[in-house]
């Protein structure tokens, strides 16, 4: 019994020591409740040097936490317990967060650099008047393919994916909206279609695609394409940019039938404790030079027209990643279809995943 | 004295209540609501729709396959382990991989099994490559067995260790062949270990999710995958909970079956 109590005390003492040390380290690094800014962002989605620069410029300490899906972020913010000052959700998630009163309206007078954002990317359906959100990066959904492995065959449209020469060569992304949206686009429908008949038609078309599908995966798609595990993959343009640099055989195309245009926007969730610092951070990231530096690091397309001046010519003239207005006008945002339609999409997608060759 | 002893049970009793009983009741409660928060039995009805029912059957099939492969490899391994000199060292080597983070091991397998990975390079020497290994049933079973096999070897090993060697000698003295001694004496006496091993492998296999995506490329969809989807993507907690309740029932049943068998003996 004495031994047990001794051990118990030892464990408690060790725990107390750890807690004290953590508090002490935080204090030494200048973290205190008044001057910290907690950023909740996608993994590897900011140039760390910019965080340091922001800390030096403002004296605010930044805590950086990451998530890997909009849903995971949403769940964590909805359940409280974390004081995130900034988050970077995608378009359709933003409209959901607005609906559920999870965002604090922005004070545009504190964000003068907003004038640098291309007006094409402002005042969009998911957040009219940009009351709650400011564009961070944008892009498209398209097809990445390996020219070498396809022996020169070119891919330009979604319908090319159904070609018999692509047996067991396609990697799909594990997302209901993306995959069903692709099938809808290939049939000439909107990717926000809610007519059950057209959705079932899209599902039937997807069943026909099954022999060509090698796997349905998540982020691993980048690695699998660049190591030539498969020849074709459905990817977001930003990821495509990264793997095109790694493997020169790869190419990226925005399909002719149309596709999705997406945005990741900066927002201030209701969990924020330091709203003032959050505004400062948003304004800081919109500064053209900072935006250019971040773009070069992250590799996604910037919505900041003034930043273009600081970016290499061949990058901003690349129609694959900076498509002109005639192409972006054809692209559609994912609209928030409501819980019921979203559930129906998921059900159809689940059935597709269970469909065997 | 009696009262003090009861007092010691309080901390664990509270723990049990808060983190075991209440959560199960909550899952049961959620399973009766649809996405609009309306009370319904629909989630259970949906479970018996072709989609979910065949998913459940497939989950059972894969879990059974994983368990059988584990058992076939683990029993002889455990048996020979009892005969070796450096038992502790061998045991350590078997347990060692389970100290490594599961995600890391799974990612390593993506590289190993890939078209340009070492296995295909080896097969290439014999002109058999490139074959697709990743994203097949084979790779799924292989990785699942790799993950679970220590949990099958350990209980069988300890059952074999506890086995009184004089019983085996007695069998030989009475004229039993090696095979008969194994079938009639060794195996029945270590059945308890086998059952613990089967439980430790079969039950978690039923709700596997991450490796169904990473290694099987979502070609294998188990109930675990569907639960993950419903909680994180669809936000249909009701359906996710109903599936979880079915898993709890299935696990309870498999425990009951193995335990009942034990008592009969």
XYZ file of C-alpha atoms in Angstrom:
622
model
C 0.000 0.000 0.000
C 2.801 2.378 0.892
C 4.478 1.701 -2.443
C 1.253 2.445 -4.285
C 0.874 5.785 -2.534
C 4.501 6.622 -3.205
C 4.077 5.880 -6.904
C 0.903 7.900 -6.973
C 2.633 10.916 -5.491
C 5.553 10.530 -7.891
C 3.223 10.550 -10.913
C 1.354 13.608 -9.621
C 4.616 15.428 -8.990
C 5.874 14.631 -12.503
C 2.616 15.886 -14.014
C 2.756 19.103 -12.012
C 6.343 19.636 -13.090
C 5.412 19.174 -16.763
C 2.568 21.663 -16.434
C 4.789 24.203 -14.762
C 7.460 23.772 -17.433
C 4.919 24.232 -20.240
C 3.543 27.384 -18.680
C 7.069 28.674 -18.142
C 8.114 27.960 -21.739
C 4.994 29.655 -23.084
C 5.709 32.642 -20.896
C 9.329 32.866 -22.045
C 8.234 32.796 -25.675
C 5.887 35.678 -25.001
C 2.604 33.788 -25.164
C -0.061 35.244 -22.950
C -3.786 35.424 -23.367
C -3.876 39.079 -24.444
C -1.536 39.094 -27.404
C -1.875 35.743 -29.109
C -3.573 34.924 -32.374
C -4.669 31.349 -32.985
C -4.817 30.433 -36.656
C -6.644 27.275 -37.674
C -5.640 26.445 -41.232
C -5.076 23.561 -43.654
C -1.753 21.762 -43.271
C 1.216 23.331 -45.098
C -0.938 26.193 -46.327
C 1.109 29.241 -45.334
C 4.729 30.332 -45.651
C 6.057 30.039 -42.067
C 8.337 33.027 -42.712
C 5.229 35.174 -43.067
C 4.079 34.155 -39.595
C 7.439 35.233 -38.216
C 7.232 38.499 -40.156
C 3.737 39.125 -38.799
C 4.900 38.458 -35.251
C 7.801 40.876 -35.655
C 5.670 43.576 -37.220
C 2.858 43.501 -34.690
C 4.312 41.937 -31.545
C 1.447 39.428 -31.616
C 2.311 35.796 -30.965
C 0.845 33.288 -33.398
C -0.342 29.790 -32.521
C -0.816 27.751 -35.677
C -3.034 24.675 -35.755
C -4.053 22.619 -38.773
C -6.912 20.489 -40.057
C -7.296 18.235 -43.056
C -10.941 18.635 -43.987
C -13.603 21.306 -43.830
C -15.802 18.923 -41.917
C -13.202 18.219 -39.265
C -12.705 21.970 -38.812
C -16.433 22.604 -38.637
C -16.948 19.903 -36.023
C -14.118 21.216 -33.850
C -15.336 24.831 -33.980
C -18.979 23.863 -33.444
C -18.109 21.948 -30.290
C -16.246 24.890 -28.758
C -13.434 24.643 -26.277
C -10.914 26.161 -28.692
C -10.311 29.857 -29.209
C -9.540 29.974 -32.915
C -9.211 33.562 -34.162
C -8.808 32.770 -37.868
C -9.940 29.826 -39.978
C -9.703 29.215 -43.720
C -12.749 27.170 -44.806
C -13.843 26.544 -48.389
C -16.781 28.279 -50.064
C -19.634 25.844 -49.348
C -18.487 25.453 -45.751
C -18.566 29.220 -45.327
C -22.227 29.386 -46.312
C -22.927 26.621 -43.823
C -21.069 28.482 -41.088
C -22.970 31.697 -41.890
C -26.231 29.771 -41.681
C -25.284 28.408 -38.267
C -24.097 31.798 -36.936
C -20.557 30.556 -36.501
C -18.824 33.619 -37.986
C -18.178 37.189 -36.843
C -18.894 39.875 -39.491
C -15.741 41.581 -40.758
C -15.021 45.266 -40.328
C -13.896 46.233 -43.833
C -12.457 49.542 -42.593
C -9.751 47.510 -40.808
C -8.855 45.687 -44.023
C -7.797 48.419 -46.486
C -5.824 45.892 -48.561
C -9.095 44.370 -49.691
C -8.775 46.637 -52.753
C -6.068 44.310 -54.116
C -8.462 41.376 -54.569
C -9.602 40.731 -58.150
C -13.262 41.736 -58.365
C -14.007 38.423 -60.158
C -13.490 36.748 -56.779
C -15.534 39.095 -54.616
C -19.238 39.183 -53.799
C -19.839 35.513 -54.617
C -22.955 33.527 -53.868
C -21.621 31.835 -50.731
C -20.941 35.188 -49.005
C -22.652 38.177 -50.691
C -20.745 41.407 -50.131
C -17.903 39.494 -48.439
C -19.508 40.279 -45.124
C -17.778 37.338 -43.409
C -14.908 36.170 -45.579
C -11.941 37.309 -47.670
C -10.393 35.150 -50.432
C -7.105 33.464 -49.518
C -6.479 31.122 -52.451
C -8.628 29.821 -55.290
C -8.481 27.122 -57.896
C -10.289 24.551 -59.980
C -10.964 20.824 -59.996
C -9.457 19.093 -63.001
C -7.598 16.103 -64.370
C -3.904 15.465 -63.801
C -2.478 12.903 -66.212
C 0.829 11.365 -67.121
C 1.638 11.947 -70.804
C 4.388 9.342 -70.821
C 2.227 6.579 -69.337
C -0.632 7.345 -71.725
C 1.777 7.286 -74.669
C 0.875 10.722 -75.914
C -2.875 10.339 -75.620
C -4.345 13.679 -74.711
C -7.094 14.266 -72.210
C -9.223 17.373 -72.560
C -12.642 16.478 -71.166
C -14.352 14.529 -68.403
C -15.773 12.149 -70.994
C -12.248 11.119 -72.006
C -12.038 9.315 -68.657
C -14.563 6.705 -69.799
C -12.230 5.632 -72.615
C -11.335 1.922 -72.594
C -7.628 2.640 -72.851
C -7.708 3.931 -69.263
C -8.558 0.543 -67.661
C -7.577 0.593 -64.012
C -5.680 3.854 -64.383
C -7.802 6.486 -62.648
C -7.491 7.715 -59.096
C -10.595 9.437 -57.804
C -10.733 11.757 -54.866
C -12.782 10.533 -51.900
C -15.435 13.261 -52.012
C -19.086 12.926 -52.969
C -19.454 16.408 -54.435
C -16.323 16.121 -56.548
C -17.032 12.698 -58.039
C -20.769 13.098 -58.617
C -20.151 16.658 -59.840
C -17.720 15.300 -62.417
C -20.303 12.808 -63.685
C -22.958 15.543 -63.818
C -20.614 17.811 -65.782
C -19.802 14.994 -68.200
C -23.542 14.691 -68.906
C -23.826 18.437 -69.462
C -25.645 19.091 -66.180
C -24.801 21.576 -63.477
C -22.657 20.239 -60.655
C -25.245 21.648 -58.264
C -27.993 19.496 -59.748
C -30.623 18.330 -57.253
C -33.094 16.607 -59.594
C -33.038 12.984 -58.335
C -33.494 11.612 -61.846
C -30.440 13.408 -63.189
C -28.468 12.379 -60.104
C -29.383 8.733 -60.669
C -28.346 9.100 -64.298
C -24.994 10.450 -63.107
C -24.642 7.511 -60.718
C -25.349 5.055 -63.545
C -22.658 6.755 -65.570
C -20.269 6.397 -62.646
C -20.979 2.657 -62.446
C -19.698 2.475 -66.030
C -16.504 4.171 -64.901
C -15.734 1.526 -62.248
C -13.481 -0.652 -64.472
C -11.254 2.369 -65.067
C -11.001 3.279 -61.392
C -7.905 2.083 -59.604
C -8.645 3.600 -56.210
C -10.626 6.250 -54.402
C -8.234 8.012 -52.059
C -7.605 11.259 -50.211
C -4.498 13.410 -50.077
C -2.373 10.415 -51.069
C -3.410 11.050 -54.668
C -0.515 13.515 -55.015
C 2.056 10.978 -53.957
C 0.494 8.196 -56.047
C 0.483 10.313 -59.206
C 3.996 11.625 -58.825
C 5.347 8.102 -58.198
C 3.420 6.910 -61.304
C 1.252 4.414 -59.438
C -1.551 5.453 -61.812
C -1.725 7.595 -64.924
C -4.760 9.770 -64.247
C -6.137 11.513 -61.178
C -8.882 13.949 -60.267
C -7.162 16.711 -58.331
C -7.476 20.278 -57.138
C -5.427 22.698 -59.221
C -3.237 23.680 -56.300
C -2.146 20.095 -55.691
C -1.640 19.648 -59.416
C 0.783 22.585 -59.394
C 2.852 20.884 -56.709
C 3.062 17.474 -58.410
C 3.739 18.949 -61.865
C 6.906 20.365 -60.356
C 7.853 16.965 -58.962
C 7.177 14.901 -62.068
C 7.624 16.628 -65.441
C 5.612 13.913 -67.242
C 2.449 15.155 -65.600
C 0.049 17.659 -67.061
C -3.111 19.312 -65.762
C -6.267 20.200 -67.642
C -9.518 21.965 -66.785
C -12.102 19.799 -68.599
C -13.973 21.419 -71.479
C -17.424 20.523 -70.122
C -16.827 22.806 -67.165
C -15.841 22.088 -63.625
C -15.742 23.451 -60.124
C -14.098 26.699 -59.090
C -13.330 26.844 -55.383
C -12.189 29.334 -52.820
C -10.545 29.076 -49.456
C -11.421 32.243 -47.588
C -10.188 33.689 -44.326
C -12.920 34.037 -41.698
C -13.173 34.941 -38.027
C -15.128 32.248 -36.158
C -17.248 33.130 -33.125
C -14.679 31.341 -30.964
C -12.246 34.226 -31.584
C -10.754 35.950 -28.560
C -8.621 38.467 -30.398
C -10.802 39.907 -33.155
C -8.587 42.944 -33.599
C -5.466 40.859 -34.221
C -7.452 38.672 -36.606
C -8.285 41.709 -38.748
C -4.636 42.755 -38.663
C -3.635 39.311 -39.855
C -6.129 39.302 -42.729
C -4.915 42.707 -43.857
C -1.307 41.549 -43.545
C -1.922 38.533 -45.783
C -3.575 40.733 -48.418
C -0.532 42.941 -48.759
C 0.616 42.304 -52.372
C 4.188 41.434 -51.492
C 3.142 39.074 -48.691
C 0.484 37.488 -50.890
C 3.083 36.909 -53.628
C 5.523 35.350 -51.174
C 2.781 33.075 -49.822
C 1.737 32.097 -53.363
C 5.270 31.079 -54.257
C 5.463 28.931 -51.116
C 2.026 27.296 -51.229
C 1.731 27.017 -55.014
C -2.011 27.697 -55.254
C -3.532 30.523 -57.320
C -3.739 33.896 -55.622
C -6.844 36.094 -55.958
C -4.645 39.163 -55.352
C -4.179 41.065 -58.655
C -1.563 43.378 -57.191
C 0.535 40.381 -56.125
C 0.876 39.321 -59.770
C 3.557 41.983 -60.240
C 5.817 40.134 -57.837
C 5.267 36.721 -59.403
C 7.204 35.177 -62.296
C 5.758 35.822 -65.750
C 5.496 32.159 -66.746
C 3.427 31.395 -63.651
C 0.761 34.083 -64.059
C 0.503 33.444 -67.805
C -0.126 29.725 -67.248
C -3.738 29.264 -68.343
C -3.954 25.979 -66.426
C -3.592 27.738 -63.087
C -4.586 31.295 -63.940
C -7.384 30.731 -66.472
C -8.839 33.856 -68.068
C -12.311 35.167 -67.640
C -13.737 33.178 -70.600
C -12.905 29.968 -68.720
C -13.715 31.043 -65.172
C -17.154 32.179 -66.341
C -17.907 28.569 -67.292
C -16.865 27.192 -63.920
C -19.325 26.715 -61.078
C -19.078 27.063 -57.342
C -20.360 24.251 -55.178
C -23.515 25.641 -53.682
C -24.710 24.616 -50.275
C -27.468 22.211 -51.309
C -28.858 21.735 -47.837
C -28.618 18.754 -45.539
C -31.038 16.540 -47.445
C -29.440 16.876 -50.839
C -25.995 16.523 -49.319
C -27.131 13.318 -47.615
C -28.503 12.069 -50.943
C -25.197 12.834 -52.694
C -23.360 10.914 -49.987
C -25.689 7.957 -50.277
C -25.227 7.796 -54.055
C -21.487 8.087 -53.640
C -21.406 5.314 -51.034
C -23.300 3.048 -53.425
C -20.822 3.898 -56.157
C -17.909 3.025 -53.882
C -19.510 -0.333 -53.125
C -20.074 -1.116 -56.792
C -17.695 -3.863 -57.835
C -16.071 -4.424 -61.211
C -13.781 -2.383 6.422
C -16.440 -3.356 3.937
C -17.493 0.281 3.592
C -13.937 1.470 2.962
C -13.484 -1.169 0.296
C -16.606 0.058 -1.444
C -15.248 3.584 -1.271
C -12.252 2.504 -3.357
C -14.607 1.395 -6.098
C -16.073 4.891 -6.445
C -13.410 6.448 -8.751
C -13.583 3.588 -11.228
C -17.366 3.396 -10.920
C -17.629 7.073 -11.893
C -15.210 6.482 -14.761
C -17.211 3.520 -15.982
C -20.418 5.487 -15.827
C -19.091 8.590 -17.576
C -16.958 7.043 -20.268
C -18.502 3.647 -20.903
C -22.157 3.514 -19.977
C -23.255 7.082 -20.755
C -21.588 7.134 -24.213
C -23.226 3.857 -25.212
C -26.588 5.161 -24.059
C -25.988 8.383 -25.991
C -25.163 6.481 -29.168
C -28.330 4.468 -28.652
C -30.266 7.700 -28.162
C -28.828 9.407 -31.260
C -29.589 6.379 -33.394
C -33.303 7.181 -33.165
C -32.999 10.619 -34.803
C -32.692 11.578 -38.460
C -30.680 14.523 -39.839
C -33.491 16.940 -38.992
C -33.532 15.810 -35.375
C -36.892 14.056 -35.754
C -37.525 10.891 -33.766
C -37.549 7.926 -36.161
C -36.843 4.237 -36.612
C -35.717 4.899 -40.155
C -32.010 4.489 -39.442
C -32.586 0.882 -38.450
C -34.779 0.337 -41.467
C -32.023 1.753 -43.650
C -29.564 -0.693 -42.145
C -31.533 -3.512 -43.748
C -31.515 -1.824 -47.164
C -29.334 -3.640 -49.720
C -26.513 -1.084 -49.450
C -25.911 -1.307 -45.736
C -26.817 -4.920 -45.336
C -24.359 -6.078 -47.969
C -21.792 -3.755 -46.436
C -22.334 -5.464 -43.084
C -21.991 -8.897 -44.672
C -18.779 -7.845 -46.399
C -17.405 -6.439 -43.142
C -18.032 -9.801 -41.496
C -16.491 -11.658 -44.401
C -13.287 -9.597 -44.357
C -13.052 -9.699 -40.556
C -13.434 -13.486 -40.652
C -10.811 -13.793 -43.381
C -8.354 -11.620 -41.443
C -8.964 -13.672 -38.286
C -8.474 -17.006 -40.037
C -5.245 -15.920 -41.733
C -3.960 -14.563 -38.410
C -4.801 -17.812 -36.655
C -3.188 -20.012 -39.307
C 0.049 -18.055 -39.047
C -0.060 -17.314 -35.321
C -0.646 -20.809 -33.909
C 2.469 -22.470 -35.338
C 4.471 -19.335 -34.589
C 3.379 -19.382 -30.947
C 4.043 -23.127 -30.785
C 7.595 -22.864 -32.051
C 8.145 -19.825 -29.886
C 7.644 -21.964 -26.785
C 10.406 -24.251 -28.043
C 12.987 -21.539 -28.679
C 15.807 -20.523 -26.394
C 15.458 -16.742 -26.363
C 11.730 -16.502 -25.850
C 11.749 -12.961 -24.486
C 13.770 -11.691 -27.435
C 11.443 -13.286 -29.990
C 8.403 -11.970 -28.171
C 9.906 -8.511 -28.154
C 10.474 -8.701 -31.899
C 6.838 -9.655 -32.416
C 5.537 -6.841 -30.239
C 8.000 -4.234 -31.492
C 6.075 -3.172 -34.636
C 3.014 -2.363 -32.562
C 4.989 0.385 -30.817
C 5.225 2.197 -34.117
C 2.462 4.600 -35.127
C -0.166 2.836 -37.228
C -0.377 5.598 -39.828
C 3.366 5.464 -40.446
C 3.294 1.713 -40.967
C 0.373 2.044 -43.363
C 2.142 4.707 -45.415
C 5.215 2.514 -45.537
C 3.082 -0.246 -47.039
C 1.871 2.092 -49.787
C 5.502 2.429 -50.843
C 6.356 -1.262 -50.424
C 3.352 -2.585 -52.342
C 3.342 0.086 -55.065
C 3.936 -0.545 -58.768
C 7.474 0.776 -58.398
C 8.016 -0.612 -54.918
C 10.498 -3.270 -53.755
C 8.075 -6.197 -54.069
C 7.431 -5.482 -57.716
C 11.153 -4.913 -58.258
C 11.771 -8.375 -56.799
C 9.036 -9.956 -58.922
C 10.539 -8.157 -61.920
C 13.700 -10.241 -61.546
C 11.588 -13.269 -62.462
C 9.758 -11.392 -65.188
C 6.515 -11.327 -63.206
C 6.232 -7.569 -62.771
C 4.661 -5.122 -62.778
C 1.612 -6.462 -61.017
C -0.937 -4.429 -59.173
C -0.707 -5.300 -55.484
C -1.807 -2.053 -53.875
C -5.567 -1.421 -53.836
C -6.506 -5.100 -54.011
C -8.188 -7.451 -51.548
C -4.839 -9.152 -51.133
C -3.032 -6.034 -49.956
C -5.891 -5.206 -47.597
C -5.785 -8.622 -45.920
C -1.992 -8.570 -45.820
C -1.753 -5.229 -44.031
C -4.629 -6.019 -41.666
C -2.991 -9.321 -40.704
C 0.320 -7.543 -40.204
C -1.336 -5.105 -37.823
C -3.335 -7.627 -35.825
C -1.099 -10.670 -35.652
C 0.677 -9.832 -32.358
C -2.725 -9.836 -30.667
C -3.282 -13.380 -31.869
C 0.185 -14.731 -31.082
C 0.395 -13.446 -27.506
C -2.654 -15.157 -25.948
C -1.920 -18.429 -27.759
C 1.679 -18.243 -26.632
C 0.750 -17.754 -22.988
C -1.776 -20.600 -23.169
C 0.910 -22.895 -24.601
C 3.383 -21.785 -21.948
C 0.944 -22.666 -19.176
C 0.332 -26.086 -20.651
C 1.718 -28.781 -18.365
C 4.344 -30.711 -20.421
C 3.702 -33.905 -18.492
C 0.248 -34.082 -20.101
C 1.869 -34.216 -23.536
C 4.405 -36.792 -22.373
C 1.559 -38.854 -20.982
C -0.137 -38.766 -24.366
C 3.024 -39.998 -26.087
C 3.479 -42.709 -23.439
C -0.026 -43.885 -24.138
C 0.885 -44.302 -27.791
C -0.402 -41.102 -29.350
C 1.297 -39.923 -32.509
C 2.442 -36.279 -32.789
C -0.704 -35.402 -34.715
C -3.066 -37.153 -32.318
C -1.336 -35.569 -29.304
C -1.767 -32.172 -30.906
C -5.372 -32.694 -31.918
C -6.598 -34.376 -28.743
C -4.418 -32.805 -26.045
C -2.507 -29.659 -26.993
C -5.108 -27.877 -29.108
C -8.106 -28.433 -26.788
C -6.082 -27.286 -23.790
C -4.991 -24.071 -25.507
C -8.409 -23.284 -26.941
C -8.874 -20.527 -24.353
C -5.888 -18.665 -25.783
C -7.175 -19.158 -29.324
C -10.527 -17.714 -28.336
C -8.998 -14.637 -26.700
C -6.904 -14.169 -29.825
C -9.912 -14.497 -32.114
C -11.782 -11.915 -30.075
C -8.827 -9.535 -30.078
C -8.563 -9.730 -33.877
C -12.106 -10.224 -35.121
C -13.740 -7.408 -33.167
C -11.407 -4.558 -34.190
C -11.318 -5.940 -37.773
C -15.049 -5.322 -38.045
C -14.629 -1.606 -37.607
C -11.396 -1.038 -39.514
C -11.471 2.184 -41.452
C -8.285 4.039 -42.293
C -6.544 1.209 -44.136
C -9.659 0.570 -46.214
C -8.866 3.869 -47.909
C -5.070 3.912 -47.823
C -4.392 0.291 -48.717
C -7.622 -0.883 -50.354
C -8.364 2.439 -52.096
C -11.978 2.317 -50.879
C -12.516 -0.881 -52.855
C -13.288 -2.476 -49.511
C -16.005 -0.620 -47.614
C -16.581 -1.752 -44.050
C -19.059 -0.574 -41.449
C -16.202 1.345 -39.819
C -15.725 3.386 -43.003
C -19.428 4.179 -43.148
C -19.504 5.280 -39.510
C -16.539 7.583 -40.078
C -18.277 9.067 -43.141
C -21.539 9.653 -41.320
C -19.931 11.396 -38.389
C -17.382 13.499 -40.240
C -18.750 14.097 -43.740
C -22.508 13.596 -43.879
C -23.066 14.813 -40.315
C -25.795 12.159 -40.192
C -25.066 11.164 -36.603
C -28.254 9.160 -36.390
C -27.265 6.713 -39.104
C -23.687 6.589 -37.833
C -24.959 5.761 -34.359
C -27.330 3.084 -35.660
C -24.393 1.417 -37.438
C -22.316 1.692 -34.272
C -25.104 0.036 -32.279
C -25.124 -2.841 -34.757
C -21.388 -3.225 -34.338
C -21.759 -3.273 -30.559
C -24.421 -5.973 -30.858
C -22.308 -7.979 -33.298
C -19.315 -7.769 -30.983
C -21.419 -8.764 -28.006
C -22.704 -11.764 -29.926
C -19.245 -12.896 -31.000
C -18.054 -12.600 -27.387
C -21.045 -14.590 -26.215
C -20.455 -17.339 -28.762
C -16.797 -17.788 -27.916
C -17.464 -17.621 -24.169
C -20.328 -20.104 -24.344
C -18.134 -22.574 -26.204
C -15.576 -22.257 -23.447
C -18.022 -23.056 -20.695
C -19.353 -26.170 -22.415
C -15.868 -27.609 -22.236
